[in-house]
Backbone as a ProteinNet text record, in pm:
[ID]
protein_1_A
[PRIMARY]
MTTRLEVLVRCQDAARTYGQGPAAVVAVHGATCQVRAGDRIAITGPSGSGKSTLLHLMAALEQPTAGEVTWPGLTEGSVAGQVGVVFQGPSLIPALDVAENAALPLVLAGVPEERARRRALDSLALVAADDLADKLPEELSGGQAQRVAIARVLALRPRLVLADEPTGQLDRATGQHIIDVLLATADEIGAALVVTTHDPTIAQRLGERWAMHEGRLHPATEPHQRTSAVAPQGDPS
[TERTIARY]
-3461.6	-3578.3	-3698	-3774	-3891.7	-4002.5	-4068	-4181.4	-4306.4	-4421.9	-4550.4	-4572.1	-4512.4	-4537.1	-4433.8	-4333.5	-4230.1	-4289.1	-4265.1	-4318.8	-4223.3	-4275.3	-4192.7	-4194.8	-4312.1	-4323	-4422.4	-4389.6	-4476.4	-4494.4	-4618	-4650.3	-4697.9	-4638.2	-4676.8	-4718.1	-4849.4	-4903	-4848.1	-4829.8	-4771.8	-4874.4	-4834.9	-4922.6	-4848.1	-4925.2	-4865.9	-4952.7	-4892.3	-4961.2	-4890.2	-4968.1	-4913.8	-4946.7	-4845.2	-4867.3	-4860.8	-4879.8	-4872.4	-4984	-5009.7	-5108.6	-5249.6	-5331.3	-5471.6	-5488.4	-5386.3	-5395.9	-5349.4	-5305.7	-5254	-5362.6	-5322.7	-5413.5	-5353.2	-5428.3	-5382.1	-5430.1	-5336.7	-5372.1	-5387.8	-5304	-5312.1	-5302.7	-5398.5	-5401.2	-5349.7	-5232.5	-5182.7	-5216.5	-5176.1	-5207	-5112.8	-5170.6	-5092.9	-5132.6	-5034.9	-5063.4	-4931.7	-4940.1	-4820.2	-4854.5	-4755.5	-4769.9	-4667	-4714.3	-4627.6	-4596.9	-4491.7	-4459.1	-4578.9	-4614	-4725.5	-4860.7	-4871.8	-5001.1	-5055.1	-5186.7	-5259.5	-5365.5	-5338.6	-5420.5	-5477.3	-5606.2	-5670.1	-5698.7	-5658.2	-5692.7	-5799.9	-5918.6	-6032.7	-6067.4	-6141.6	-6184.7	-6201.4	-6278.7	-6300.6	-6176.3	-6180.1	-6070	-6051.8	-5925.4	-5896.8	-5900.9	-5916	-5924.6	-5788.2	-5680.5	-5546.2	-5479.1	-5543.6	-5488.8	-5351.4	-5341.3	-5215.2	-5104.3	-5138.3	-5037.4	-4985	-5072.9	-5028.3	-4935.9	-4970.3	-4885.4	-4748	-4746.8	-4619	-4534.5	-4598.1	-4524.1	-4462.1	-4539.1	-4487.5	-4371.2	-4373.2	-4268.2	-4149	-4153.4	-4047.8	-4036.8	-4143.9	-4146.1	-4177.2	-4240.9	-4266.6	-4231.4	-4200.1	-4165.9	-4282.5	-4310.5	-4419.1	-4385	-4484.2	-4464.4	-4485.5	-4537.9	-4550.6	-4550.8	-4515.2	-4506.7	-4388.4	-4390.1	-4277.8	-4320.9	-4239.2	-4255	-4122.2	-4125.3	-4003.6	-4022.4	-3909.5	-3910.2	-3828.5	-3879.8	-3799.7	-3761.6	-3840.2	-3811.2	-3728.3	-3687.7	-3609.6	-3467	-3376.9	-3236.5	-3218.5	-3154	-3134.9	-3063.6	-3116.1	-3052.8	-3088.7	-3175.4	-3209.4	-3359.6	-3437.2	-3582.6	-3626.5	-3561.6	-3601.4	-3590.7	-3495.2	-3478.5	-3566.4	-3628.3	-3709.3	-3858.3	-3893.6	-4033	-4058.7	-4152	-4185.6	-4321.2	-4333.3	-4457.9	-4512.4	-4638.3	-4710.5	-4799.7	-4770.2	-4841	-4973.4	-5062	-5189.2	-5166.6	-5232.3	-5225.8	-5097	-5082	-4964.4	-4835	-4734.6	-4606.6	-4488.1	-4514.3	-4405.3	-4342.8	-4214	-4142.7	-4166	-4227.8	-4269.6	-4157.1	-4035.9	-3926.4	-3861.3	-3893.5	-3833.5	-3932.6	-3882.5	-3972.7	-4005.1	-4090.2	-4139.2	-4025	-3935.1	-3823.8	-3734.4	-3710.3	-3626.5	-3695.6	-3827.2	-3901.3	-3891.5	-3907.5	-3903.4	-3764.5	-3660.8	-3523	-3470.5	-3537.6	-3482.6	-3446.4	-3532.2	-3493.2	-3367.7	-3348.9	-3228.8	-3104.6	-3116.5	-3004	-2967.1	-3069	-3043	-2979.8	-3006.8	-2948.6	-2808	-2759	-2622.8	-2608.3	-2721	-2714.2	-2667.5	-2571.1	-2524.9	-2642.6	-2633.8	-2747.7	-2797.2	-2707	-2749.3	-2822.5	-2769.2	-2834.8	-2968.7	-2973	-3098.7	-3205.9	-3167.5	-3264.2	-3317.3	-3228	-3271.9	-3372.6	-3342.8	-3435.4	-3566.5	-3558.1	-3679.6	-3766.3	-3703.8	-3779.4	-3842.3	-3770.7	-3826.5	-3949.8	-3942.2	-4054.3	-4172.4	-4143.3	-4250.8	-4319.9	-4243.3	-4303.1	-4395.2	-4359.6	-4443.1	-4582.5	-4591.7	-4721.6	-4777.2	-4724.3	-4769.7	-4760.5	-4647.7	-4628.2	-4495.2	-4429.1	-4299.1	-4310	-4429	-4446.7	-4457.4	-4462	-4471.2	-4335.7	-4229.7	-4099.3	-4051.5	-4077.7	-4025	-4122.7	-4237.3	-4337.1	-4310.8	-4356	-4350.2	-4478.2	-4474.6	-4593.5	-4716.7	-4698.6	-4813.7	-4885.6	-4820	-4879.9	-4956.8	-4960.6	-5020.3	-5160.5	-5244.4	-5372.7	-5349.3	-5453.6	-5438.7	-5399.5	-5461.5	-5428.2	-5287.3	-5243.8	-5107.1	-5005.4	-5031	-4937.8	-4927.6	-5038.9	-5033.5	-4960.7	-4973.9	-4898.3	-4748.6	-4709.4	-4567.6	-4519.1	-4601.7	-4564.2	-4544.5	-4627.9	-4611.9	-4482.3	-4453.9	-4330.4	-4207.2	-4213.1	-4100.8	-4071.9	-4177.5	-4160.4	-4107.5	-4163.9	-4126	-3982.7	-3928.1	-3790.1	-3692.1	-3730.1	-3645.2	-3658.8	-3756.7	-3786.2	-3805.2	-3896.3	-3915.5	-3982.1	-3968.4	-4035.3	-4172.6	-4196.8	-4325.4	-4365.3	-4485.3	-4538.8	-4655.7	-4648.1	-4753	-4813.3	-4941	-5007.3	-5113.5	-5094.7	-5182.5	-5290.6	-5412.4	-5525.2	-5483.2	-5427.3	-5375.5	-5483.6	-5609.5	-5719.3	-5807.6	-5768.9	-5856.5	-5893.8	-5808	-5835	-5863.9	-5901.5	-5928.1	-6073.6	-6122.8	-6258.7	-6260.8	-6381.7	-6395.8	-6324.1	-6340.6	-6278.9	-6126.5	-6072.1	-5926.8	-5875	-5950.8	-5911.5	-5902.3	-6000.1	-5995.7	-5874.7	-5842.7	-5725.6	-5597.1	-5586.7	-5467.3	-5452.1	-5562.6	-5554.4	-5511.4	-5561.7	-5512.5	-5360.1	-5309.2	-5165.1	-5089.7	-5136.9	-5069.3	-5066.2	-5179	-5184.7	-5093.4	-5100.9	-5022.2	-4872.2	-4833.1	-4689.8	-4635.3	-4718	-4674	-4650	-4736.5	-4713.3	-4584.2	-4561.8	-4445.1	-4314.2	-4306.5	-4180.9	-4179.5	-4289.2	-4293.9	-4303.1	-4374.1	-4385.3	-4518.2	-4518.2	-4643	-4703.1	-4835.4	-4903.7	-5005.7	-4997.5	-5096.1	-5149.8	-5281.9	-5346.8	-5445.2	-5436.2	-5539.6	-5645.1	-5770.1	-5878.3	-6004.8	-6088.8	-6221.3	-6328.5	-6285.3	-6376.3	-6391.8	-6510.6	-6528	-6506.7	-6532.6	-6512	-6363.9	-6281.1	-6135.4	-6089.5	-6138.7	-6098.3	-6129.7	-6240.1	-6280.4	-6182.9	-6098.6	-6002.9	-5884.5	-5864.7	-5750.1	-5794.9	-5701.7	-5738.1	-5780	-5727	-5754.2	-5790	-5884.8	-5930.3	-5924	-5860.2	-5857.6	-5937.7	-5994.2	-6072	-6008.6	-6010.4	-5966	-6079.9	-6094.6	-6197.7	-6144	-6137.8	-6088.7	-5954.3	-5864.6	-5728.6	-5709.9	-5817.3	-5807.9	-5816.9	-5723.1	-5713.9	-5785.5	-5862.3	-5934.9	-5901.2	-5786.5	-5750.4	-5852.5	-5869.5	-5956.9	-5899.9	-5986.9	-5939.7	-5898.4	-5961.1	-5925	-5910.1	-5800.6	-5785.2	-5887.5	-5934.2	-6022.9	-5940	-6005.9	-5934.1	-5870.1	-5745.6	-5671.5	-5733	-5747.3	-5800.7	-5689.5	-5711.2	-5607.2	-5594.3	-5473.2	-5447	-5487.7	-5516.6	-5547.1	-5433.3	-5375.6	-5262.5	-5304.4	-5214.4	-5246.4	-5284.3	-5387.5	-5434.7	-5442.1	-5373.2	-5380.1	-5465.5	-5450.2	-5515.8	-5650.1	-5761.5	-5891.2	-5916.4	-5827.7	-5853.4	-5815.2
-3432.8	-3522.2	-3447.5	-3515.6	-3455.6	-3444.1	-3329	-3309.8	-3289.8	-3311.5	-3300.6	-3160.1	-3058.4	-2920.5	-2867.4	-2946.8	-2900.1	-2873.3	-2754.2	-2716.4	-2764	-2846.7	-2899.4	-2808.6	-2752.4	-2659.9	-2550.8	-2429	-2314.4	-2231.3	-2201.2	-2109.5	-1978.4	-1869.8	-1738	-1651.7	-1630.9	-1553.6	-1604.8	-1736.2	-1795	-1796.2	-1744.2	-1739.3	-1793.9	-1844.7	-1894.2	-1851.7	-1772.6	-1723.4	-1776.5	-1822.3	-1868.7	-1766.1	-1729.9	-1632.4	-1489.8	-1395.4	-1253.8	-1177	-1060.2	-971.8	-1028	-994.2	-1038	-1189.5	-1259.5	-1405.4	-1475.3	-1400.4	-1460.5	-1538.4	-1651.8	-1735.2	-1751.9	-1713	-1728.1	-1863.1	-1956	-2090.8	-2094.9	-2017.7	-2010.1	-1863.8	-1819.2	-1681.4	-1677.5	-1622.4	-1591.2	-1691	-1815	-1916.8	-1905.9	-1909.4	-1911	-2035	-2123.2	-2248.6	-2309.5	-2414.1	-2486.4	-2631.8	-2718.2	-2860.7	-2897.8	-2959.9	-2997	-3145.9	-3182.8	-3324.4	-3397.8	-3509.5	-3589.6	-3552.5	-3443	-3400.9	-3500.7	-3510	-3587.2	-3494	-3437.4	-3329.3	-3367.7	-3341.8	-3355	-3215.1	-3189.9	-3064.4	-3097.3	-3042.7	-3076.1	-2962.6	-2996.9	-2897.3	-2960	-2897.6	-2952.8	-2943.1	-3009.6	-2998.7	-2853	-2808.8	-2671.4	-2572.6	-2621.6	-2530	-2487	-2547.8	-2509.4	-2606.6	-2719.8	-2816.5	-2867.9	-2911.4	-2968.3	-2863.8	-2741.8	-2635.8	-2607.4	-2603	-2581.1	-2693.4	-2816.3	-2929.4	-2917.1	-2874.8	-2857.9	-2748.3	-2643.5	-2539.1	-2595.5	-2676.2	-2736.7	-2830.9	-2893.9	-2990	-2923.7	-2792.5	-2718.7	-2760	-2816.6	-2848.5	-2724.1	-2626.4	-2497.6	-2388.6	-2270.7	-2157	-2059.7	-2001	-1903.2	-1776.9	-1716.9	-1590.1	-1472.9	-1500.2	-1401	-1476	-1405.8	-1472.2	-1566.9	-1657.5	-1749.4	-1883.2	-1983.9	-2117	-2153.8	-2193.3	-2230.7	-2366.6	-2428.7	-2562.3	-2558.7	-2493.7	-2473.4	-2601.7	-2708.3	-2832.2	-2931.4	-2893.7	-2983	-2932.2	-3024.1	-2987.9	-2899.3	-2787	-2691.6	-2755.9	-2732.9	-2779.5	-2920.1	-2988.5	-3126	-3149.6	-3048.8	-3061.9	-3180	-3194.5	-3300.3	-3438.4	-3460	-3589.8	-3613.1	-3507.2	-3518.6	-3497.7	-3460.5	-3445.9	-3541.4	-3634.3	-3730.4	-3698.4	-3712.2	-3679	-3803.4	-3835	-3939.1	-3867.4	-3886.5	-3811.8	-3877.4	-3797.6	-3849.5	-3932	-4045.9	-4125.6	-4204.7	-4278.9	-4365.2	-4284.6	-4332.6	-4260.8	-4356.5	-4483.6	-4580.5	-4582.8	-4616.6	-4623.1	-4761.2	-4769.3	-4898.5	-4999.6	-4953	-5045.2	-5105.1	-5053.7	-5102.6	-5190	-5294.8	-5375	-5300.3	-5360.3	-5292.7	-5257.7	-5351.3	-5324.1	-5212.8	-5212.6	-5108.5	-4973.4	-4970.1	-4845.2	-4790.6	-4878.7	-4834.8	-4789.3	-4847.5	-4813.4	-4691.8	-4651.2	-4548	-4417.6	-4359.9	-4234.9	-4249.1	-4365.3	-4388.4	-4395.4	-4465.1	-4474.1	-4335.3	-4255.3	-4119.8	-4031.9	-4065.9	-3990.5	-4037.8	-4139	-4184.8	-4304.1	-4364.3	-4483.5	-4601.2	-4681.5	-4797.9	-4886.7	-4946	-5018.5	-5130.9	-5209.4	-5321.5	-5272.9	-5167	-5111.5	-5050.1	-4983.4	-4922.7	-5029	-5143.3	-5249.9	-5306.2	-5322.7	-5373.3	-5277.8	-5149.9	-5052.3	-5048.8	-5065.1	-5068	-5187.9	-5303.9	-5423.2	-5407.6	-5343.4	-5316.5	-5226.5	-5125	-5032.4	-5101.1	-5187.4	-5264.5	-5353.5	-5407.9	-5491.1	-5408.7	-5282.8	-5196	-5178.5	-5177.5	-5157.9	-5289.7	-5401.5	-5535.4	-5557.4	-5513.3	-5529.6	-5596.3	-5655.3	-5716.8	-5836.8	-5898.7	-6011.8	-5968.1	-5837	-5783.1	-5738.8	-5761.5	-5701	-5724.1	-5840.4	-5874.2	-5843.2	-5789.2	-5760.3	-5625.7	-5612.1	-5484.4	-5406	-5271.8	-5191.5	-5234.1	-5282.6	-5321.9	-5444.7	-5516	-5634.9	-5604	-5478.5	-5441.1	-5385	-5405.3	-5336.2	-5191.3	-5109.9	-4969.6	-4955.4	-5034.3	-5028	-5074.4	-5179.4	-5227.9	-5123.3	-5060.7	-4958.9	-4841.4	-4801.8	-4689	-4727.4	-4853	-4897	-4894.6	-4933	-4929	-4783.9	-4693.2	-4551.4	-4498.6	-4543.7	-4504.6	-4562.4	-4688.7	-4751.2	-4676.4	-4629.7	-4554.5	-4429	-4363.1	-4244.9	-4284.8	-4390.8	-4431.4	-4481.6	-4530.9	-4579.7	-4470.2	-4345.7	-4232.8	-4198	-4258.4	-4228.5	-4077.5	-4015.1	-3870.5	-3837	-3714.3	-3668.1	-3610.2	-3581.5	-3527.2	-3596.6	-3656	-3720.2	-3637.5	-3598.3	-3520.4	-3607.6	-3639.8	-3729.1	-3650.6	-3640.4	-3560	-3647.1	-3641.1	-3720.1	-3866.6	-3932.8	-4068.3	-4171.6	-4136.9	-4231.8	-4187.3	-4080.9	-4019.7	-4108.4	-4204	-4290.8	-4434.4	-4452.3	-4585.8	-4598.1	-4722.8	-4742.6	-4717.3	-4705.9	-4665.1	-4758.9	-4890	-4984.5	-4977.7	-4971.7	-4964.2	-4831.7	-4723.9	-4593.5	-4591.7	-4653.2	-4659.5	-4741	-4845.9	-4926.7	-4845.6	-4764.3	-4680.9	-4583.7	-4528.6	-4440.4	-4519.8	-4643.6	-4731.1	-4741.7	-4766.8	-4784.9	-4657.6	-4543.6	-4417	-4386.1	-4404.1	-4376.6	-4471.2	-4599.8	-4697.7	-4678	-4652.3	-4639.5	-4504.7	-4399.4	-4271.6	-4288.2	-4364.6	-4395.5	-4474.6	-4570.5	-4659.5	-4581.6	-4485.7	-4412.6	-4278.4	-4244.4	-4120.2	-3995.5	-4004.1	-3889.3	-3817.5	-3687.2	-3611.9	-3646.3	-3635.5	-3674.9	-3568.9	-3523.6	-3431.6	-3494	-3505.8	-3568.9	-3470.9	-3448.7	-3370.9	-3466.1	-3424.8	-3510.3	-3428	-3474.7	-3415.2	-3506.8	-3616.8	-3717.6	-3698	-3658.5	-3633.5	-3757.3	-3878.1	-3998.4	-4024.8	-3982.9	-3993.1	-3889	-3765.9	-3657.5	-3689.4	-3759.4	-3792.4	-3887.2	-3952.7	-4047.9	-3977.8	-3848.9	-3777.1	-3686.8	-3650.6	-3580.8	-3437	-3369.3	-3227	-3204	-3114.9	-3090.5	-2941.8	-2912.2	-2778.2	-2778.6	-2665	-2654.2	-2551.2	-2580.4	-2482.7	-2456.2	-2329.1	-2289.9	-2175.2	-2197.1	-2095.2	-2037.9	-2129.2	-2089.7	-2034.3	-2028.7	-1972.7	-2085	-2082.5	-2187	-2143.4	-2238.1	-2212	-2323.1	-2311.3	-2415.9	-2422.8	-2543.2	-2559.9	-2482.1	-2418.6	-2343.2	-2435.5	-2555.4	-2652.6	-2789.4	-2861	-2993.5	-3090.1	-3180.3	-3286.5	-3394	-3479.5	-3587.6	-3677.7	-3712.6	-3792.7	-3931.8	-3975.5	-4107.6	-4210.9	-4320.9	-4423.3	-4494.1	-4535.8	-4603.1	-4748.8	-4803.9	-4946.3	-5010	-5114.2	-5177	-5237.5	-5234.2	-5292.6	-5439.1	-5479	-5616.7	-5680.4	-5624	-5679.2	-5592.3	-5605.1	-5519.2	-5577.3	-5498.4	-5551.3	-5544.9	-5476.8	-5460.8	-5585.9
11001	10999.9	10940.9	10854.4	10795	10898.5	10902.8	10991.5	10909.5	10973.9	10905.2	10850.2	10914.4	10874.5	10776.1	10741.9	10650.3	10512.6	10459.4	10328.6	10219.7	10129	10019.8	9898.8	9866	9753.4	9789.9	9751.4	9780.5	9653.6	9619.9	9510.7	9570.4	9528	9576.7	9458.5	9442.7	9330.2	9196.9	9185.7	9064.6	8951.9	8837.2	8720.1	8599.2	8504.4	8379.8	8263.3	8173.6	8053.8	7930.8	7834.2	7707.3	7599.5	7521	7414.8	7466.1	7372.9	7407	7338.3	7390.3	7327.9	7333.1	7233.7	7233.6	7230.5	7181.5	7171.9	7299.5	7400.9	7523.6	7596.8	7652.2	7730.5	7869.6	7971.3	8109.3	8160.1	8179.9	8226.7	8378.3	8449.8	8596.1	8636.8	8716.6	8766.7	8910.1	8932.5	9066.6	9176.4	9163.1	9263	9383	9502.3	9625.4	9705.6	9729.2	9798.7	9842	9922.8	9961.7	9985.9	9963.9	9989.8	10094.9	10203.1	10313.7	10311.1	10380.6	10394.6	10453.7	10392.1	10441.5	10386.4	10311.9	10258.1	10156.9	10150.3	10049.5	9992.1	9875.3	9820.7	9685.3	9666.3	9535.1	9482	9356.6	9289.5	9186.8	9207.3	9123.8	9028.7	8924.7	8827.7	8691.7	8604.3	8470.9	8384.1	8269.4	8173.7	8133.6	8125.5	8087.5	8201.6	8324.8	8439.4	8491.7	8441.9	8483.9	8578.8	8606.3	8702.5	8659.6	8534.1	8486.1	8485	8445.6	8442.8	8582.3	8682	8819.5	8864.6	8830.1	8865.9	8799.5	8672.7	8601.8	8665.5	8717.5	8788.3	8915.8	8988.5	9112.3	9084.2	8966.1	8930.6	8863.7	8845.2	8775.5	8629	8573.1	8430.4	8347.9	8411.8	8349.3	8449.2	8397.2	8481.6	8487.3	8604	8611.5	8533.6	8471.8	8403.1	8498	8616.5	8723.2	8854.9	8963.1	9092	9098.3	9194.3	9208.4	9265.6	9236.9	9294.2	9358.2	9484.9	9556.6	9621.9	9654.5	9713.8	9843	9948.3	10070.6	10142.4	10127.2	10197.5	10118.9	9996.9	9912.5	9900.9	9872.1	9857.8	9736	9754.4	9645.2	9527.8	9407.9	9286.5	9245.8	9325.4	9290.1	9293.8	9252.8	9252.8	9166	9049.4	8956.2	9018.3	9106.5	9168.1	9289.2	9340.8	9461.6	9436.8	9313.9	9273.9	9158.2	9177	9072.6	9013.2	8880.9	8811.4	8742	8771.3	8698.8	8598.2	8469.8	8366.3	8329.8	8272.8	8225.1	8098.1	8089.8	7967.7	7955.4	7844.6	7823.9	7823.2	7896.5	7901.3	7898.9	7872	7866.5	7727.4	7720.3	7593.3	7533	7414.9	7358.2	7340.3	7307.4	7277	7401	7520.3	7643.4	7718.8	7783.6	7864.2	7994.1	8075.7	8195.7	8290.8	8316.3	8407.2	8353.5	8223.7	8163.1	8170.8	8149.7	8163.5	8305.2	8403.4	8542.8	8584.5	8523.5	8559.5	8485.4	8377.9	8289.4	8361.3	8447.5	8513.9	8597.8	8658.1	8738	8650.1	8537	8443.1	8391.6	8358.1	8309.6	8417.3	8544.3	8655.6	8690.6	8618.1	8639.4	8732.3	8772.5	8857.1	8771.3	8818.1	8740.2	8701.8	8582.7	8526	8616.2	8673.7	8757.3	8882.5	8944.8	9062.9	9025.9	8911.8	8866.4	8845.6	8789	8767	8899.3	8997.2	9127.4	9191.1	9185.8	9243.8	9166.1	9033.7	8952.1	8989.5	9008.6	9045.8	9184.3	9275.9	9408.4	9397.5	9310.5	9293.1	9224.7	9129.5	9066.2	9168.9	9262.7	9366.9	9456.7	9481.1	9563.7	9504	9370.7	9305.2	9250.5	9302	9263.1	9113.1	9053.1	8909.2	8876.9	8974.3	8948.1	8855.7	8849.7	8758.8	8613.1	8590.4	8454.4	8400.3	8474.9	8445.2	8302.8	8245.1	8113	7998.8	8031.2	7927.9	7862	7737	7666	7693.3	7683.5	7710	7631.3	7508	7426	7481.6	7572.1	7631.5	7760.8	7801.4	7929.2	7911.1	8012.7	8018	8060.2	8051.6	8091.4	8237.1	8324.6	8466	8494.6	8426.3	8444.6	8399.7	8285.6	8234.4	8330.2	8389.8	8482.4	8611.1	8654.7	8771.3	8743.1	8621.8	8585.2	8581.9	8530.3	8527.6	8669.6	8762.6	8902.6	8958.9	8928.2	8975.8	8925.2	8801.4	8743.8	8825.7	8871.5	8956	9093.3	9150.5	9284.9	9292.7	9180.6	9180.6	9222.1	9198.5	9236.5	9384.6	9451.6	9592.3	9614	9540.1	9554.6	9687.2	9730.9	9852.4	9820.1	9692.4	9649.3	9520.1	9517.7	9398.3	9347	9220.1	9154.5	9045.1	9056.6	8961.3	8884.5	8753.5	8668.7	8605.8	8658.9	8607.8	8585.1	8687.5	8665.7	8635.2	8660.1	8634.5	8518.7	8449.5	8349.8	8233.6	8199.1	8084.1	8125.2	8252.4	8304.5	8346.8	8351.3	8401.5	8552	8608.4	8748.2	8845	8828.4	8921.4	8914.5	8791.8	8776.2	8829.9	8807.8	8859	9010.6	9077	9222.7	9269.4	9195.7	9230.8	9217.5	9112.9	9094.5	9211.1	9261	9377.3	9500.7	9514.7	9621.8	9615.9	9494.9	9475.2	9510.7	9463.2	9490.6	9640	9708	9850.9	9928.9	9896.3	9970.2	9949	9826	9798.5	9846.3	9843.3	9900.9	10050.7	10117.2	10258.1	10275.7	10186.8	10198.1	10188.4	10096.4	10077.4	10150.2	10219.2	10296	10211.5	10098.7	10007.6	10024.5	10002.6	9988.9	9852.9	9841.3	9718.1	9679.1	9552.6	9496.1	9368.4	9359.2	9244.7	9182.7	9051.7	8983.6	8930.7	8938.6	8892.2	8869.4	8777.2	8761.4	8818.5	8880.8	8934.8	9085.8	9133.7	9277.9	9363.2	9309.9	9390.8	9413.4	9317.4	9335.8	9437.4	9423.2	9513	9658.5	9682.3	9818.8	9887.6	9809.2	9866.5	9932.9	9902.2	9955.7	10070.9	10156.3	10279	10262.1	10159	10140.6	9994.7	9970.4	9833.5	9800.4	9686.8	9632	9502.3	9466.7	9343.2	9250.9	9120.2	9020.9	8923.4	8888.1	8792.5	8708.5	8577.4	8484	8528.2	8570.6	8605	8744.5	8822.8	8957.9	9060.9	9155.7	9256.9	9382.9	9439.2	9563.6	9662.9	9733.3	9830	9942.4	9999.2	10114.1	10231.7	10310.1	10425.5	10539.6	10546	10647.4	10582.2	10610	10550.8	10605.7	10518.2	10562.2	10630	10704.2	10769.8	10666	10687.1	10591.5	10576.3	10450.2	10421.9	10426.2	10495.4	10503.3	10370.2	10338.6	10211.6	10219.9	10103.6	10093.2	10016	10067.3	10001.3	9869.8	9767.4	9637.1	9649.9	9578.9	9583.7	9446.1	9346.7	9211	9121.9	8993.2	8895.4	8854.4	8872.8	8833.6	8685.3	8610.2	8466.7	8390.8
[MASK]
+++++++++++++++++++++++++++++++++++++++++++++++++++++++++++++++++++++++++++++++++++++++++++++++++++++++++++++++++++++++++++++++++++++++++++++++++++++++++++++++++++++++++++++++++++++++++++++++++++++++++++++++++++++++++++++++++++++++++++++

């Protein structure tokens, strides 16, 4: 049984450097942190501060060049299926309709197509986007497209959701709605949630806030009181 204190991912002096020699760029300097089951964490900082790189390390999309990243609370060998990533900006495949986009990770994981579609439709319903199932990405507003991207992640039922600037290209009202959706659906599936953002009003919606500056992570010493989620009420965009 999952407990509130179970550690899903742990970074121990994890660093990521791109390039070598004088041209080397250190994106993350020795970050030490952990994400537990049930956590709601905002990682704040300006563009280029290393937020996205840290998220990619947690998702095993990149490997640390120093230190280590481990997933003690996840089943060994299946990190990809238990960690879902919501990327910044458009990430839907133009040639596929909404239901096909949401089902794609399941199909790639070997889930039969009919079952994958049912799970995709269930996930679209969680983010109030099931009425968009037959639409193509070009027919969606920015807020609708981001909700579909979230549904695609949720279809896998991950234990940890990592959202990289999910509101960065949206207006303020739509951005707040996307955070409503992320909080509500993370509660629904019992997933921990980590969101990177440079917007303090978004960060305030999550229970704990960490700051990054020039690749250095400064986790909060004490978590803030967890903010309750607001159920999706439709897209204001």
